[in-house]
PDB file of C-alpha atoms in Angstrom:
ATOM      1  CA  MET P   4     -30.167  44.561  22.470  1.00 53.00           C
ATOM      2  CA  ARG P   5     -27.390  42.004  22.918  1.00 52.00           C
ATOM      3  CA  THR P   6     -29.654  39.210  21.748  1.00 53.00           C
ATOM      4  CA  LEU P   7     -30.484  41.210  18.634  1.00 51.00           C
ATOM      5  CA  LYS P   8     -26.758  41.658  17.834  1.00 52.00           C
ATOM      6  CA  ASN P   9     -26.097  37.934  18.328  1.00 45.00           C
ATOM      7  CA  THR P  10     -29.008  37.075  16.072  1.00 49.00           C
ATOM      8  CA  ILE P  11     -27.780  39.426  13.340  1.00 55.00           C
ATOM      9  CA  VAL P  12     -24.255  37.962  13.567  1.00 48.00           C
ATOM     10  CA  LEU P  13     -25.581  34.382  13.352  1.00 50.00           C
ATOM     11  CA  LEU P  14     -27.847  35.181  10.399  1.00 49.00           C
ATOM     12  CA  SER P  15     -24.905  36.859   8.618  1.00 48.00           C
ATOM     13  CA  ILE P  16     -22.745  33.780   9.134  1.00 51.00           C
ATOM     14  CA  PHE P  17     -25.474  31.403   7.920  1.00 49.00           C
ATOM     15  CA  SER P  18     -26.170  33.558   4.847  1.00 47.00           C
ATOM     16  CA  LEU P  19     -22.445  33.621   4.025  1.00 49.00           C
ATOM     17  CA  PHE P  20     -22.227  29.813   4.104  1.00 52.00           C
ATOM     18  CA  GLY P  21     -25.537  29.505   2.263  1.00 52.00           C
ATOM     19  CA  CYS P  22     -24.034  31.405  -0.697  1.00 57.00           C
ATOM     20  CA  MET P  23     -21.143  29.000  -1.041  1.00 66.00           C
ATOM     21  CA  GLU P  24     -21.886  26.523  -3.804  1.00 81.00           C
ATOM     22  CA  TYR P  25     -20.041  23.235  -3.324  1.00 79.00           C
ATOM     23  CA  LYS P  26     -18.919  21.204  -6.331  1.00 86.00           C
ATOM     24  CA  GLU P  27     -17.534  17.692  -5.875  1.00 84.00           C
ATOM     25  CA  VAL P  28     -13.800  17.452  -5.485  1.00 86.00           C
ATOM     26  CA  GLU P  29     -12.445  14.717  -7.767  1.00 86.00           C
ATOM     27  CA  LEU P  30      -9.545  12.344  -7.191  1.00 83.00           C
ATOM     28  CA  VAL P  31      -8.390  12.245 -10.807  1.00 85.00           C
ATOM     29  CA  GLU P  32      -5.548   9.735 -10.458  1.00 83.00           C
ATOM     30  CA  VAL P  33      -3.117   8.205  -8.010  1.00 81.00           C
ATOM     31  CA  LYS P  34       0.166   8.850  -9.851  1.00 84.00           C
ATOM     32  CA  GLN P  35       2.607   6.962  -7.667  1.00 83.00           C
ATOM     33  CA  VAL P  36       3.073   5.335  -4.255  1.00 82.00           C
ATOM     34  CA  ALA P  37       6.410   5.079  -2.454  1.00 81.00           C
ATOM     35  CA  VAL P  38       7.304   3.352   0.809  1.00 80.00           C
ATOM     36  CA  ARG P  39       8.994   5.769   3.222  1.00 84.00           C
ATOM     37  CA  VAL P  40       9.153   3.541   6.303  1.00 83.00           C
ATOM     38  CA  PHE P  41       8.644  -0.190   6.639  1.00 77.00           C
ATOM     39  CA  SER P  42       9.290  -1.209  10.242  1.00 75.00           C
ATOM     40  CA  MET P  43       7.872  -3.382  13.006  1.00 74.00           C
ATOM     41  CA  LYS P  44       6.045  -0.294  14.376  1.00 82.00           C
ATOM     42  CA  GLU P  45       4.425   1.074  11.229  1.00 84.00           C
ATOM     43  CA  ILE P  46       4.320   1.450   7.477  1.00 83.00           C
ATOM     44  CA  ARG P  47       4.584   4.999   6.092  1.00 86.00           C
ATOM     45  CA  LEU P  48       3.779   5.738   2.467  1.00 85.00           C
ATOM     46  CA  VAL P  49       3.913   8.836   0.292  1.00 88.00           C
ATOM     47  CA  VAL P  50       1.085   8.951  -2.211  1.00 87.00           C
ATOM     48  CA  TYR P  51       1.221  11.328  -5.169  1.00 90.00           C
ATOM     49  CA  MET P  52      -2.295  12.000  -6.385  1.00 89.00           C
ATOM     50  CA  GLN P  53      -3.941  14.420  -8.789  1.00 91.00           C
ATOM     51  CA  ILE P  54      -6.938  16.164  -7.268  1.00 90.00           C
ATOM     52  CA  HIS P  55      -9.328  18.562  -9.052  1.00 93.00           C
ATOM     53  CA  ASN P  56     -10.973  21.247  -6.896  1.00 94.00           C
ATOM     54  CA  PRO P  57     -13.558  23.046  -9.117  1.00 95.00           C
ATOM     55  CA  ASN P  58     -14.712  25.295  -6.270  1.00 92.00           C
ATOM     56  CA  SER P  59     -14.042  29.018  -5.994  1.00 92.00           C
ATOM     57  CA  TYR P  60     -12.523  28.565  -2.523  1.00 92.00           C
ATOM     58  CA  LYS P  61      -9.649  26.577  -1.088  1.00 94.00           C
ATOM     59  CA  ILE P  62     -10.283  23.367   0.813  1.00 93.00           C
ATOM     60  CA  ALA P  63      -7.981  21.882   3.478  1.00 94.00           C
ATOM     61  CA  ILE P  64      -8.002  18.090   3.856  1.00 93.00           C
ATOM     62  CA  THR P  65      -7.192  17.685   7.551  1.00 94.00           C
ATOM     63  CA  GLU P  66      -7.933  14.046   8.308  1.00 93.00           C
ATOM     64  CA  ALA P  67      -8.481  10.671   6.669  1.00 91.00           C
ATOM     65  CA  ASP P  68      -9.368   7.265   7.940  1.00 91.00           C
ATOM     66  CA  MET P  69      -9.443   4.570   5.303  1.00 90.00           C
ATOM     67  CA  GLU P  70      -9.255   0.815   4.908  1.00 90.00           C
ATOM     68  CA  LEU P  71      -6.417  -0.146   2.617  1.00 88.00           C
ATOM     69  CA  PHE P  72      -6.583  -3.246   0.375  1.00 89.00           C
ATOM     70  CA  VAL P  73      -3.751  -4.592  -1.797  1.00 89.00           C
ATOM     71  CA  LYS P  74      -4.427  -7.351  -4.292  1.00 90.00           C
ATOM     72  CA  GLY P  75      -7.940  -7.646  -2.885  1.00 92.00           C
ATOM     73  CA  LYS P  76      -6.743  -8.332   0.674  1.00 92.00           C
ATOM     74  CA  LYS P  77      -7.104  -5.910   3.580  1.00 91.00           C
ATOM     75  CA  ILE P  78      -3.792  -4.590   4.842  1.00 88.00           C
ATOM     76  CA  GLY P  79      -5.091  -2.330   7.611  1.00 88.00           C
ATOM     77  CA  ASN P  80      -6.362   1.120   8.368  1.00 91.00           C
ATOM     78  CA  ALA P  81      -4.516   4.085   6.894  1.00 90.00           C
ATOM     79  CA  LYS P  82      -4.487   7.589   8.292  1.00 92.00           C
ATOM     80  CA  LEU P  83      -3.352  10.914   6.850  1.00 92.00           C
ATOM     81  CA  ASP P  84      -0.211  12.400   8.415  1.00 94.00           C
ATOM     82  CA  ASN P  85      -0.214  15.850   6.786  1.00 95.00           C
ATOM     83  CA  ILE P  86      -2.694  18.559   5.853  1.00 95.00           C
ATOM     84  CA  ILE P  87      -3.334  18.983   2.122  1.00 95.00           C
ATOM     85  CA  VAL P  88      -4.503  22.400   0.935  1.00 96.00           C
ATOM     86  CA  LEU P  89      -6.334  22.433  -2.369  1.00 95.00           C
ATOM     87  CA  PRO P  90      -6.200  25.942  -3.893  1.00 97.00           C
ATOM     88  CA  LYS P  91      -9.408  27.230  -5.474  1.00 95.00           C
ATOM     89  CA  ASN P  92     -10.068  26.102  -9.068  1.00 96.00           C
ATOM     90  CA  SER P  93      -7.053  23.802  -9.080  1.00 96.00           C
ATOM     91  CA  ASN P  94      -6.083  20.529 -10.710  1.00 96.00           C
ATOM     92  CA  GLU P  95      -2.697  19.585  -9.285  1.00 96.00           C
ATOM     93  CA  VAL P  96      -0.667  16.675  -7.946  1.00 96.00           C
ATOM     94  CA  TYR P  97      -0.393  16.587  -4.161  1.00 95.00           C
ATOM     95  CA  GLU P  98       1.788  14.574  -1.778  1.00 94.00           C
ATOM     96  CA  ALA P  99      -0.158  12.736   0.921  1.00 92.00           C
ATOM     97  CA  LEU P 100       1.773  11.190   3.781  1.00 92.00           C
ATOM     98  CA  VAL P 101      -0.103   8.082   4.912  1.00 90.00           C
ATOM     99  CA  PHE P 102       0.667   5.709   7.746  1.00 90.00           C
ATOM    100  CA  THR P 103      -0.635   2.467   9.137  1.00 87.00           C
ATOM    101  CA  PRO P 104       0.377   1.636  12.715  1.00 85.00           C
ATOM    102  CA  MET P 105       1.337  -2.017  13.219  1.00 83.00           C
ATOM    103  CA  ASN P 106      -1.401  -2.499  15.827  1.00 85.00           C
ATOM    104  CA  GLU P 107      -4.004  -1.620  13.149  1.00 83.00           C
ATOM    105  CA  MET P 108      -2.575  -3.972  10.498  1.00 85.00           C
ATOM    106  CA  GLN P 109      -3.970  -7.356   9.563  1.00 84.00           C
ATOM    107  CA  THR P 110      -1.868 -10.409  10.357  1.00 84.00           C
ATOM    108  CA  ASN P 111      -1.431 -11.160   6.648  1.00 83.00           C
ATOM    109  CA  ALA P 112      -0.262  -7.597   5.782  1.00 84.00           C
ATOM    110  CA  ILE P 113       3.507  -8.184   5.708  1.00 81.00           C
ATOM    111  CA  PRO P 114       3.437 -11.221   3.361  1.00 86.00           C
ATOM    112  CA  ILE P 115       1.124  -9.321   0.993  1.00 85.00           C
ATOM    113  CA  ILE P 116       3.345  -6.238   0.976  1.00 82.00           C
ATOM    114  CA  LEU P 117       6.458  -8.330   0.436  1.00 82.00           C
ATOM    115  CA  SER P 118       4.792 -10.090  -2.488  1.00 86.00           C
ATOM    116  CA  VAL P 119       4.345  -6.806  -4.423  1.00 84.00           C
ATOM    117  CA  ILE P 120       7.879  -5.544  -4.020  1.00 80.00           C
ATOM    118  CA  GLY P 121       9.444  -5.238  -7.465  1.00 84.00           C
ATOM    119  CA  GLN P 122       6.177  -5.202  -9.358  1.00 86.00           C
ATOM    120  CA  PRO P 123       5.630  -2.140 -11.577  1.00 87.00           C
ATOM    121  CA  THR P 124       1.932  -1.748 -10.603  1.00 87.00           C
ATOM    122  CA  VAL P 125      -0.206  -3.030  -7.781  1.00 87.00           C
ATOM    123  CA  PRO P 126      -4.019  -3.262  -7.515  1.00 89.00           C
ATOM    124  CA  VAL P 127      -5.029  -0.999  -4.645  1.00 87.00           C
ATOM    125  CA  HIS P 128      -8.472  -0.371  -3.166  1.00 87.00           C
ATOM    126  CA  VAL P 129      -9.127   2.340  -0.589  1.00 87.00           C
ATOM    127  CA  LYS P 130     -12.398   2.868   1.262  1.00 90.00           C
ATOM    128  CA  GLY P 131     -13.209   5.292   4.075  1.00 90.00           C
ATOM    129  CA  TYR P 132     -13.517   9.036   4.512  1.00 90.00           C
ATOM    130  CA  VAL P 133     -11.574  12.256   4.395  1.00 89.00           C
ATOM    131  CA  LYS P 134     -12.404  15.348   6.402  1.00 92.00           C
ATOM    132  CA  GLY P 135     -12.290  18.669   4.535  1.00 90.00           C
ATOM    133  CA  LYS P 136     -12.435  22.143   6.017  1.00 91.00           C
ATOM    134  CA  VAL P 137     -13.658  25.344   4.379  1.00 89.00           C
ATOM    135  CA  LYS P 138     -13.545  28.571   6.369  1.00 86.00           C
ATOM    136  CA  GLY P 139     -13.656  26.687   9.676  1.00 84.00           C
ATOM    137  CA  VAL P 140     -16.547  24.413   8.714  1.00 86.00           C
ATOM    138  CA  ALA P 141     -15.605  20.687   8.522  1.00 88.00           C
ATOM    139  CA  LYS P 142     -17.300  17.956   6.518  1.00 86.00           C
ATOM    140  CA  LYS P 143     -16.599  14.234   6.246  1.00 88.00           C
ATOM    141  CA  ILE P 144     -16.606  13.006   2.674  1.00 83.00           C
ATOM    142  CA  PRO P 145     -16.793   9.274   1.809  1.00 86.00           C
ATOM    143  CA  VAL P 146     -13.954   8.025  -0.416  1.00 84.00           C
ATOM    144  CA  GLU P 147     -13.706   4.822  -2.440  1.00 86.00           C
ATOM    145  CA  PHE P 148     -10.974   4.264  -4.973  1.00 83.00           C
ATOM    146  CA  THR P 149      -9.728   1.248  -6.947  1.00 87.00           C
ATOM    147  CA  ASP P 150      -6.869   1.307  -9.424  1.00 84.00           C
ATOM    148  CA  ASN P 151      -3.580  -0.249 -10.427  1.00 86.00           C
ATOM    149  CA  VAL P 152      -1.016   2.048  -8.806  1.00 82.00           C
ATOM    150  CA  ARG P 153       2.579   2.511  -9.967  1.00 79.00           C
ATOM    151  CA  LEU P 154       5.149   1.801  -7.256  1.00 77.00           C
ATOM    152  CA  LYS P 155       8.214   4.015  -7.005  1.00 74.00           C
ATOM    153  CA  ARG P 156      11.500   2.148  -7.217  1.00 60.00           C
TER     154      ARG P 156
END
């Protein structure tokens, strides 16, 4: 009897997730990047980006691990420092807090970063993954983005 109950519960859960249609979430535009911390320990950035979630359910972005390139040169690995919740059927600008620990930076990172200070836009390339969660189920999604990004003064 207990096995039958467990089987019914599992089938109910699988049928619930089987009904959820997933549509691709789109990174529409990186609006702006600002440096929050620039120290010998780490670099912390705030990235304002417009994301379109066409799904009929909210999605939480809980983790990211990406390689960050500026002017075609690798700076280091960037990680997400906050959780971003995308409401259902939304197209909004979100604030992502991103950091790169100094031990994960390339040796040429600081000269490259210093060379872009004062420029209105900077060519940025990001490659890696983000992890999204929907109703407790997590999925890694590959991300690749290249654009000229406006720096906040």
